[in-house]
Backbone as ProteinMPNN parsed JSONL, in Angstrom:
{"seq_chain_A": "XXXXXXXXXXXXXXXXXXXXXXXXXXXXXXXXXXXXXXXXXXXXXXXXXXXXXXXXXXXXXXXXXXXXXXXXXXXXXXXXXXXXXXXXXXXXXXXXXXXXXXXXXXXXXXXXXXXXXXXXXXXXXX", "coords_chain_A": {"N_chain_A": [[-5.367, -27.813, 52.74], [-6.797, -24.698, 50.726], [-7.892, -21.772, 51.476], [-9.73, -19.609, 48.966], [-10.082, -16.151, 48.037], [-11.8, -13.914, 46.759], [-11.668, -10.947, 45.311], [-12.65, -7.443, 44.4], [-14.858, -7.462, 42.451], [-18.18, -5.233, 41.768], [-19.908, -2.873, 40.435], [-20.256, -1.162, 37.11], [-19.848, 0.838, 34.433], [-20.85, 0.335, 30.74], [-18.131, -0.612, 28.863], [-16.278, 0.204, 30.29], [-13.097, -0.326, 32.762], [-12.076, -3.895, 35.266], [-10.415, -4.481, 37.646], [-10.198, -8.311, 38.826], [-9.122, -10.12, 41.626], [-7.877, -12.401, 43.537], [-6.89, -13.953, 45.994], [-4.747, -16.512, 47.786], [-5.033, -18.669, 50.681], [-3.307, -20.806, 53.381], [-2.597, -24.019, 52.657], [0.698, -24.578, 50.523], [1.317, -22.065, 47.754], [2.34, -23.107, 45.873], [2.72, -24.84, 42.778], [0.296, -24.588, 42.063], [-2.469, -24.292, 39.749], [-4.699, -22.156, 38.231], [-7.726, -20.828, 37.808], [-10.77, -18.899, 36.319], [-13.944, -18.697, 36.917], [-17.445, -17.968, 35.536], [-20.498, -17.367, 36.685], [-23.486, -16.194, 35.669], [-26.975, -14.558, 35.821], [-29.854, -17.204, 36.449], [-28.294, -18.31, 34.51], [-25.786, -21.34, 33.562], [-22.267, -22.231, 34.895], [-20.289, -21.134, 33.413], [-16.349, -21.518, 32.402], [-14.171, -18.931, 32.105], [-11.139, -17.978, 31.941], [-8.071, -19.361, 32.448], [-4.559, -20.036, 34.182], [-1.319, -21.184, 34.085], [0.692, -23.021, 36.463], [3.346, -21.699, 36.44], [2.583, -19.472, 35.045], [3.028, -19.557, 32.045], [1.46, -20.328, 30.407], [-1.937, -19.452, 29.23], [-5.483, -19.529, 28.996], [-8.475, -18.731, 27.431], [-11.705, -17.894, 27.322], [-13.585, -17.888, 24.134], [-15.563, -15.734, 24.471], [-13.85, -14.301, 25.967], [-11.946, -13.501, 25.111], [-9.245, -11.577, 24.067], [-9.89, -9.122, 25.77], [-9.728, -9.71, 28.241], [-7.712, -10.386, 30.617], [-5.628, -12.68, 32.34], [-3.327, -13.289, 35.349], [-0.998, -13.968, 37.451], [0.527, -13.715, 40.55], [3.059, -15.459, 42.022], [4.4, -14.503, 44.303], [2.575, -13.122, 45.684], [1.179, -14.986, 46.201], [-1.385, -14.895, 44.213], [-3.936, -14.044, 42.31], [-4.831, -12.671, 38.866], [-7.449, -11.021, 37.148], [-8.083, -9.25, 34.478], [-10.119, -6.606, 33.358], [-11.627, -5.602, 30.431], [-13.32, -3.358, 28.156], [-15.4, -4.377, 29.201], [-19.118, -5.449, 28.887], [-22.324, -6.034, 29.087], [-23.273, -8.492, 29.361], [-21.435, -9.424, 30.591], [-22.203, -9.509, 33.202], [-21.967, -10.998, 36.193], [-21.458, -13.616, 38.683], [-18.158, -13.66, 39.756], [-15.974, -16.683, 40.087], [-12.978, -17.658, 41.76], [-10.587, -20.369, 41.172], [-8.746, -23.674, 42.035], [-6.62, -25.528, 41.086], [-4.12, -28.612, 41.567], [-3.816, -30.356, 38.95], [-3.197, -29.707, 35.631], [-4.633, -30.347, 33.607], [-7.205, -30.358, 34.571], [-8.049, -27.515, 34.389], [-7.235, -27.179, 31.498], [-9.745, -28.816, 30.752], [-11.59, -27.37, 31.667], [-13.533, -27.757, 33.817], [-15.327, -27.003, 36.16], [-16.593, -28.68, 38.069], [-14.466, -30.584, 38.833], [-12.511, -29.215, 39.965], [-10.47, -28.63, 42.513], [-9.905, -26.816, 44.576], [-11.753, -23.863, 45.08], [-13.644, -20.412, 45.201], [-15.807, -18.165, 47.255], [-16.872, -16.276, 45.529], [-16.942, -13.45, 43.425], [-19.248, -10.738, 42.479], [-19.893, -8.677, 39.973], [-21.051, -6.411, 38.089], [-22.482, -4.707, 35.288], [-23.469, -2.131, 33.367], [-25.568, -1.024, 31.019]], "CA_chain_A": [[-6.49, -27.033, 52.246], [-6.459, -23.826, 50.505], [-8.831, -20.686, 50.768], [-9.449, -18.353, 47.9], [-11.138, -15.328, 48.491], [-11.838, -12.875, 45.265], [-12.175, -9.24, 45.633], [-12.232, -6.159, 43.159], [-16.254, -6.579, 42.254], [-18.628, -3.756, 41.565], [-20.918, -1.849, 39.466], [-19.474, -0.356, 36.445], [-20.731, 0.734, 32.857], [-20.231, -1.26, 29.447], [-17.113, -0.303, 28.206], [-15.272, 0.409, 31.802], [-12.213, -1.985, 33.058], [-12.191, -3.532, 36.237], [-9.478, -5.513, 37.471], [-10.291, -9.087, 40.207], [-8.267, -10.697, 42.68], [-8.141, -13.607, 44.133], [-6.126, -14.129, 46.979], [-4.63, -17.988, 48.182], [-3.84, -18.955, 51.898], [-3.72, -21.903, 53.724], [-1.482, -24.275, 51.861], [1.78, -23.493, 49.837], [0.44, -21.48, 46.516], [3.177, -23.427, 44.697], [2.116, -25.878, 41.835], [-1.706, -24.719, 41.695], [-3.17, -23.967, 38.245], [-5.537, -21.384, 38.617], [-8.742, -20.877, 36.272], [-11.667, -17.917, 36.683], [-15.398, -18.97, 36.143], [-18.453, -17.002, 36.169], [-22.131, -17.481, 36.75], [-24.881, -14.885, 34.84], [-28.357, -15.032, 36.65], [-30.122, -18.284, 35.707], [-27.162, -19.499, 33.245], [-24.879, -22.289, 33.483], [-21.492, -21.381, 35.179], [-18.88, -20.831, 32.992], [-15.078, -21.076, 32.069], [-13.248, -17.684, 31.439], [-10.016, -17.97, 32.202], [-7.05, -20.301, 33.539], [-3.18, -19.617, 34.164], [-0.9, -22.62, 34.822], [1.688, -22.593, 37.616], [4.296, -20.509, 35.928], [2.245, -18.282, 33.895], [3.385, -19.317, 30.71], [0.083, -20.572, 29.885], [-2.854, -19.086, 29.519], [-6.596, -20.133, 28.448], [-9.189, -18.038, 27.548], [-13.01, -18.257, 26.542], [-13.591, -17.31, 23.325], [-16.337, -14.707, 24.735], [-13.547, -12.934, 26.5], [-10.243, -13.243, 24.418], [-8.623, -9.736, 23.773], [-10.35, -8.305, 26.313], [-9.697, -10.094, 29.465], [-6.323, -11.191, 31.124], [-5.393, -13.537, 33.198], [-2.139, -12.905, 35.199], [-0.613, -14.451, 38.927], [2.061, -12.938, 41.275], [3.188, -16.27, 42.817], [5.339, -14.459, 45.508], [2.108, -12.408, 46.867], [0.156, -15.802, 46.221], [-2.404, -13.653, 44.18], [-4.346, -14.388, 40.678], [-5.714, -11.674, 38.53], [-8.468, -10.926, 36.15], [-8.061, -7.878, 34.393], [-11.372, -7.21, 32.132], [-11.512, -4.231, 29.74], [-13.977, -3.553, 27.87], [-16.623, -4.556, 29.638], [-20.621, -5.379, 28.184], [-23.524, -6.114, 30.08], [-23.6, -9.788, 29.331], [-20.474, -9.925, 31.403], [-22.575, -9.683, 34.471], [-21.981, -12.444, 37.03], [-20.582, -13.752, 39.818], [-17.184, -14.524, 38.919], [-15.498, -17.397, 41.113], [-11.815, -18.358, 41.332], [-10.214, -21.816, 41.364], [-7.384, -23.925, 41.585], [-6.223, -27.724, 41.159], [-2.838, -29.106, 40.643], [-3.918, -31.069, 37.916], [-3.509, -29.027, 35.042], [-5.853, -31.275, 32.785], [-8.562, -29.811, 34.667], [-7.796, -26.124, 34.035], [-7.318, -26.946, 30.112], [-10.7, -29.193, 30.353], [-12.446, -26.682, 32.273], [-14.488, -28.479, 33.798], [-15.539, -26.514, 37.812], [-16.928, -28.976, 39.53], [-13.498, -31.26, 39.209], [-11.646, -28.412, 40.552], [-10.176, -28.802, 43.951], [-10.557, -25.154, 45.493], [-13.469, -22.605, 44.259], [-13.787, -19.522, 45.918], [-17.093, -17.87, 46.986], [-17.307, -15.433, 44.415], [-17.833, -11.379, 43.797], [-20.488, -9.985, 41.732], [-19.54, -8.255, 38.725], [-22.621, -5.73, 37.331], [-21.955, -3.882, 33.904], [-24.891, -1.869, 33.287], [-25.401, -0.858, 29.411]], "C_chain_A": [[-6.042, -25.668, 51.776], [-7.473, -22.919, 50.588], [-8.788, -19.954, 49.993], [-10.936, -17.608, 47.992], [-10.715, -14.124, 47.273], [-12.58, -11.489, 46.039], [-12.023, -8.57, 44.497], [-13.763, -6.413, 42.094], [-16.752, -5.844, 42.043], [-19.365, -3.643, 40.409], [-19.972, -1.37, 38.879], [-20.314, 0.211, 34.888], [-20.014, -0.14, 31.897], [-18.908, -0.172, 28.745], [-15.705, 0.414, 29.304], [-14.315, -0.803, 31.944], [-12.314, -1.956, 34.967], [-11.109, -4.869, 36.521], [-9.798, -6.807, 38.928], [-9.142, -9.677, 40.843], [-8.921, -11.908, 43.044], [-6.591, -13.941, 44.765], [-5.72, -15.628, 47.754], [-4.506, -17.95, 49.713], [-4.331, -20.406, 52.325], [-2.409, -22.54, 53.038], [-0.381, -23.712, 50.799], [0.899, -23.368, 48.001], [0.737, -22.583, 45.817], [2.556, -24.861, 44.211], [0.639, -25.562, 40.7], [-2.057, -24.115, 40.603], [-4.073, -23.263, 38.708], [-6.626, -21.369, 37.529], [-9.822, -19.725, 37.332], [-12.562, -18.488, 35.775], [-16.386, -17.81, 36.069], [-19.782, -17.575, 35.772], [-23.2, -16.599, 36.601], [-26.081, -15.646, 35.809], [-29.056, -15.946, 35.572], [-29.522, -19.254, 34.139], [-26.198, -20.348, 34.084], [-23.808, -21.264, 34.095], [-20.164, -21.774, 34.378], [-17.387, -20.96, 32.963], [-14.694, -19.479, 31.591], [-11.91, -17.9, 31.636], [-9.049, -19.356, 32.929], [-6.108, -19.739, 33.191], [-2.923, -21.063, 34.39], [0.082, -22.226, 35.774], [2.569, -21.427, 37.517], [4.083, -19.495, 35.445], [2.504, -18.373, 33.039], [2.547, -19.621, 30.095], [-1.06, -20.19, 30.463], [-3.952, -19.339, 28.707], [-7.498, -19.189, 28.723], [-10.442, -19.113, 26.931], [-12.953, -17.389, 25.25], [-14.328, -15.802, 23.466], [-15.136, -13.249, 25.429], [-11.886, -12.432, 25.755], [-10.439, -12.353, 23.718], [-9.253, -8.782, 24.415], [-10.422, -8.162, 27.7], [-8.336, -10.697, 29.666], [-5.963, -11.671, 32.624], [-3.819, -13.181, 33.577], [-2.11, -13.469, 37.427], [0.841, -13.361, 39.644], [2.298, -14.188, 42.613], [4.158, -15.561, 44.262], [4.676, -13.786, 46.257], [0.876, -13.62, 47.003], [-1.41, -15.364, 45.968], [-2.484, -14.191, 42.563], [-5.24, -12.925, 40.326], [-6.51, -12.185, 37.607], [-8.573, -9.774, 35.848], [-9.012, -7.872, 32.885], [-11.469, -5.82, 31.685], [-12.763, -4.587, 29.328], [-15.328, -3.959, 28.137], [-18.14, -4.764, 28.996], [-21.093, -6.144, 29.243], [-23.683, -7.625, 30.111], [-21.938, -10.133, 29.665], [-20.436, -10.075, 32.673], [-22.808, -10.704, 34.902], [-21.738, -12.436, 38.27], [-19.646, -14.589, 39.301], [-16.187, -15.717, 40.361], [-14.25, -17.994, 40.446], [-11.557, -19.626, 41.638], [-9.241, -21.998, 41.153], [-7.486, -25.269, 41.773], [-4.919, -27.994, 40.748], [-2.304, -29.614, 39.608], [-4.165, -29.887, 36.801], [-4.593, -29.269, 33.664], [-6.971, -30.351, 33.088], [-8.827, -28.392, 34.485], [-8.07, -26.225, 32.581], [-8.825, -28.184, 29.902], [-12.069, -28.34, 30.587], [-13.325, -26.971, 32.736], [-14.359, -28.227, 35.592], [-15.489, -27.261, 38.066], [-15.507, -30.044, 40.123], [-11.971, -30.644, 40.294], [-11.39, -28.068, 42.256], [-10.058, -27.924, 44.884], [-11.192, -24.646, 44.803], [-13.58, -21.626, 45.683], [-15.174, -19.231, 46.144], [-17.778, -17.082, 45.728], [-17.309, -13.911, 44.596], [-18.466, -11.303, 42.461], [-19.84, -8.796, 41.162], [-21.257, -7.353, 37.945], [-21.788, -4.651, 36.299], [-22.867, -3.517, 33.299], [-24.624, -1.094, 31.708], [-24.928, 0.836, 29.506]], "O_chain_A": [[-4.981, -25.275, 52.262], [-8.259, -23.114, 49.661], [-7.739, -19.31, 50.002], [-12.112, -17.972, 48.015], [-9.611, -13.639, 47.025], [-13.476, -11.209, 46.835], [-11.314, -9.019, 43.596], [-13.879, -5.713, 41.088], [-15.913, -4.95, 41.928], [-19.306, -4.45, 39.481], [-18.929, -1.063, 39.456], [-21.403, -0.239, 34.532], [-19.089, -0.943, 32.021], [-19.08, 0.931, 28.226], [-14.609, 0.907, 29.037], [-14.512, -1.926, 31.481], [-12.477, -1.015, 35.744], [-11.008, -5.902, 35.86], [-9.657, -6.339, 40.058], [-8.083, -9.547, 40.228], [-10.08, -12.303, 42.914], [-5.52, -14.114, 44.183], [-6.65, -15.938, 48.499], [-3.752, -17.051, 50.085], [-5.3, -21.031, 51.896], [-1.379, -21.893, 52.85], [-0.505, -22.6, 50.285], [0.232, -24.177, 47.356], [-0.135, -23.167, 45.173], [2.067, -25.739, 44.923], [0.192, -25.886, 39.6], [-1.753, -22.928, 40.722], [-4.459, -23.661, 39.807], [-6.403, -21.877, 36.43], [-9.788, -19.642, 38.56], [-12.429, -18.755, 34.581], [-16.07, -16.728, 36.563], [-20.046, -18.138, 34.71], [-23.822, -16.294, 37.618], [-26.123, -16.768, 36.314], [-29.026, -15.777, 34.353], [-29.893, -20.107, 33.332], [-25.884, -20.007, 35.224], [-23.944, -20.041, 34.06], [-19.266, -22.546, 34.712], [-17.003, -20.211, 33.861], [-15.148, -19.077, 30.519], [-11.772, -18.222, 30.456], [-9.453, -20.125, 33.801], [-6.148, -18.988, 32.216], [-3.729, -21.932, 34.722], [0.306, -21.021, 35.886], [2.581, -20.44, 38.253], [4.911, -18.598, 35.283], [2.436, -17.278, 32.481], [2.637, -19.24, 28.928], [-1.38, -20.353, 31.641], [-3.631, -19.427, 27.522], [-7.589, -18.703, 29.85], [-10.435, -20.24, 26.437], [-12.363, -16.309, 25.252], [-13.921, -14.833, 22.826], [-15.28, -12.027, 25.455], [-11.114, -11.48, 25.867], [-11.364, -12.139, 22.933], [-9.317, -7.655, 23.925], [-10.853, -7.211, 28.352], [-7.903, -11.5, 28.839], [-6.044, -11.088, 33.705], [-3.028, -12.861, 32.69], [-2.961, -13.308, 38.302], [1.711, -12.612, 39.198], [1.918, -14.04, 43.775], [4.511, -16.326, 45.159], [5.165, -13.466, 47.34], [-0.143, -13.428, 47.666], [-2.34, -15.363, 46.774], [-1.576, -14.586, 41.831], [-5.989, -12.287, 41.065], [-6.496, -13.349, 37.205], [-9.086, -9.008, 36.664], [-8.905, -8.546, 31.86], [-11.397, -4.906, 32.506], [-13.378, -5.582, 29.711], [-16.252, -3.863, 27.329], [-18.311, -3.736, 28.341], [-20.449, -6.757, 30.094], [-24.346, -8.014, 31.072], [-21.319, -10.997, 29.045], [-19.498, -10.478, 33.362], [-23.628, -11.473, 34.4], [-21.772, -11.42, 38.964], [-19.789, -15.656, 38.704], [-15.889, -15.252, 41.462], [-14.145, -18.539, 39.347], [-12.329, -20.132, 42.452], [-8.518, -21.279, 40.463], [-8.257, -25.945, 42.454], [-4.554, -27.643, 39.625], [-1.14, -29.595, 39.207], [-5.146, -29.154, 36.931], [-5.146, -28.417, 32.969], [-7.589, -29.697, 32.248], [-10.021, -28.1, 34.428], [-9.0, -25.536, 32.162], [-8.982, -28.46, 28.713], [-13.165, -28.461, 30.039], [-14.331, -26.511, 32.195], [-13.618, -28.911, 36.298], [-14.388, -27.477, 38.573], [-15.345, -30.323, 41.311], [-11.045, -31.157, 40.922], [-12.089, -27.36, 42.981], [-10.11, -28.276, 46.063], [-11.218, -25.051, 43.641], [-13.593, -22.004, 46.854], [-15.96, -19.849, 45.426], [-18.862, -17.258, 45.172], [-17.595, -13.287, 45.618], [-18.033, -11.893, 41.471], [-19.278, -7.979, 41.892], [-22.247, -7.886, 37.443], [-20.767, -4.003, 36.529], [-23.374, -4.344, 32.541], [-23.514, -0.669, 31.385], [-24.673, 1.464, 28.479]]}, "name": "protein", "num_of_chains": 1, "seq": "XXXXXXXXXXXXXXXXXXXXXXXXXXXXXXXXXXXXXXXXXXXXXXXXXXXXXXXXXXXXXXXXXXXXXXXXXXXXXXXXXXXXXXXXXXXXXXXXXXXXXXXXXXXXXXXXXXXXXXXXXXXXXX"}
């Protein structure tokens, strides 16, 4: 089993950066494809982001490419989300994930995804 627990949340204004975390333990990090979703109040929840094991690949949403980066530090077993730019219709709760299968990272598709974190809340007020 693996837990992932996301931190670095918060209130901010539109055009602020704020950078998330997501932290692994439990099983060894190594292999796991990572991907960042998020959920807006009463919308669908989202793809933004995936990494693959190594970091040499990375997948964005179109909503957030050139403005959001995805980035791991397999030796502190640690995924980022570093979001510039910021706008108000980037408010969510953003939740991390991981699966070994990297299919499911480049299909994006949550609910196949074999860890999901709880989430942190993301507010970006105009």
């Amino acid at each position: 089993q693996v837990q992932l627990v996301e931190s670095g949340g918060g209130l901010v204004q539109a055009g602020d950066s704020l950078r998330l975390s997501c932290a692994a333990s439990g099983r060894t990090f190594t292999g796991l494809h990572m991907g960042w979703f998020r959920q807006a109040p009463g919308k669908e929840r989202d793809f933004v982001a995936g990494i693959s094991w190594s970091g040499y690949n990375t997948y964005y949403a179109d909503s957030v490419e050139g403005r959001f980066t995805i980035s791991r530090d397999n030796a502190k077993n640690t995924v980022y989300l570093q979001m510039n730019s910021l706008k108000p219709e980037d408010t969510a709760v953003y939740f991390c994930t991981a699966d070994l299968d990297i299919g499911i990272i480049r299909r994006r598709d949550y609910d196949a995804m074999d860890y999901k974190g709880k989430g942190t809340l993301v507010t970006v007020s105009a």
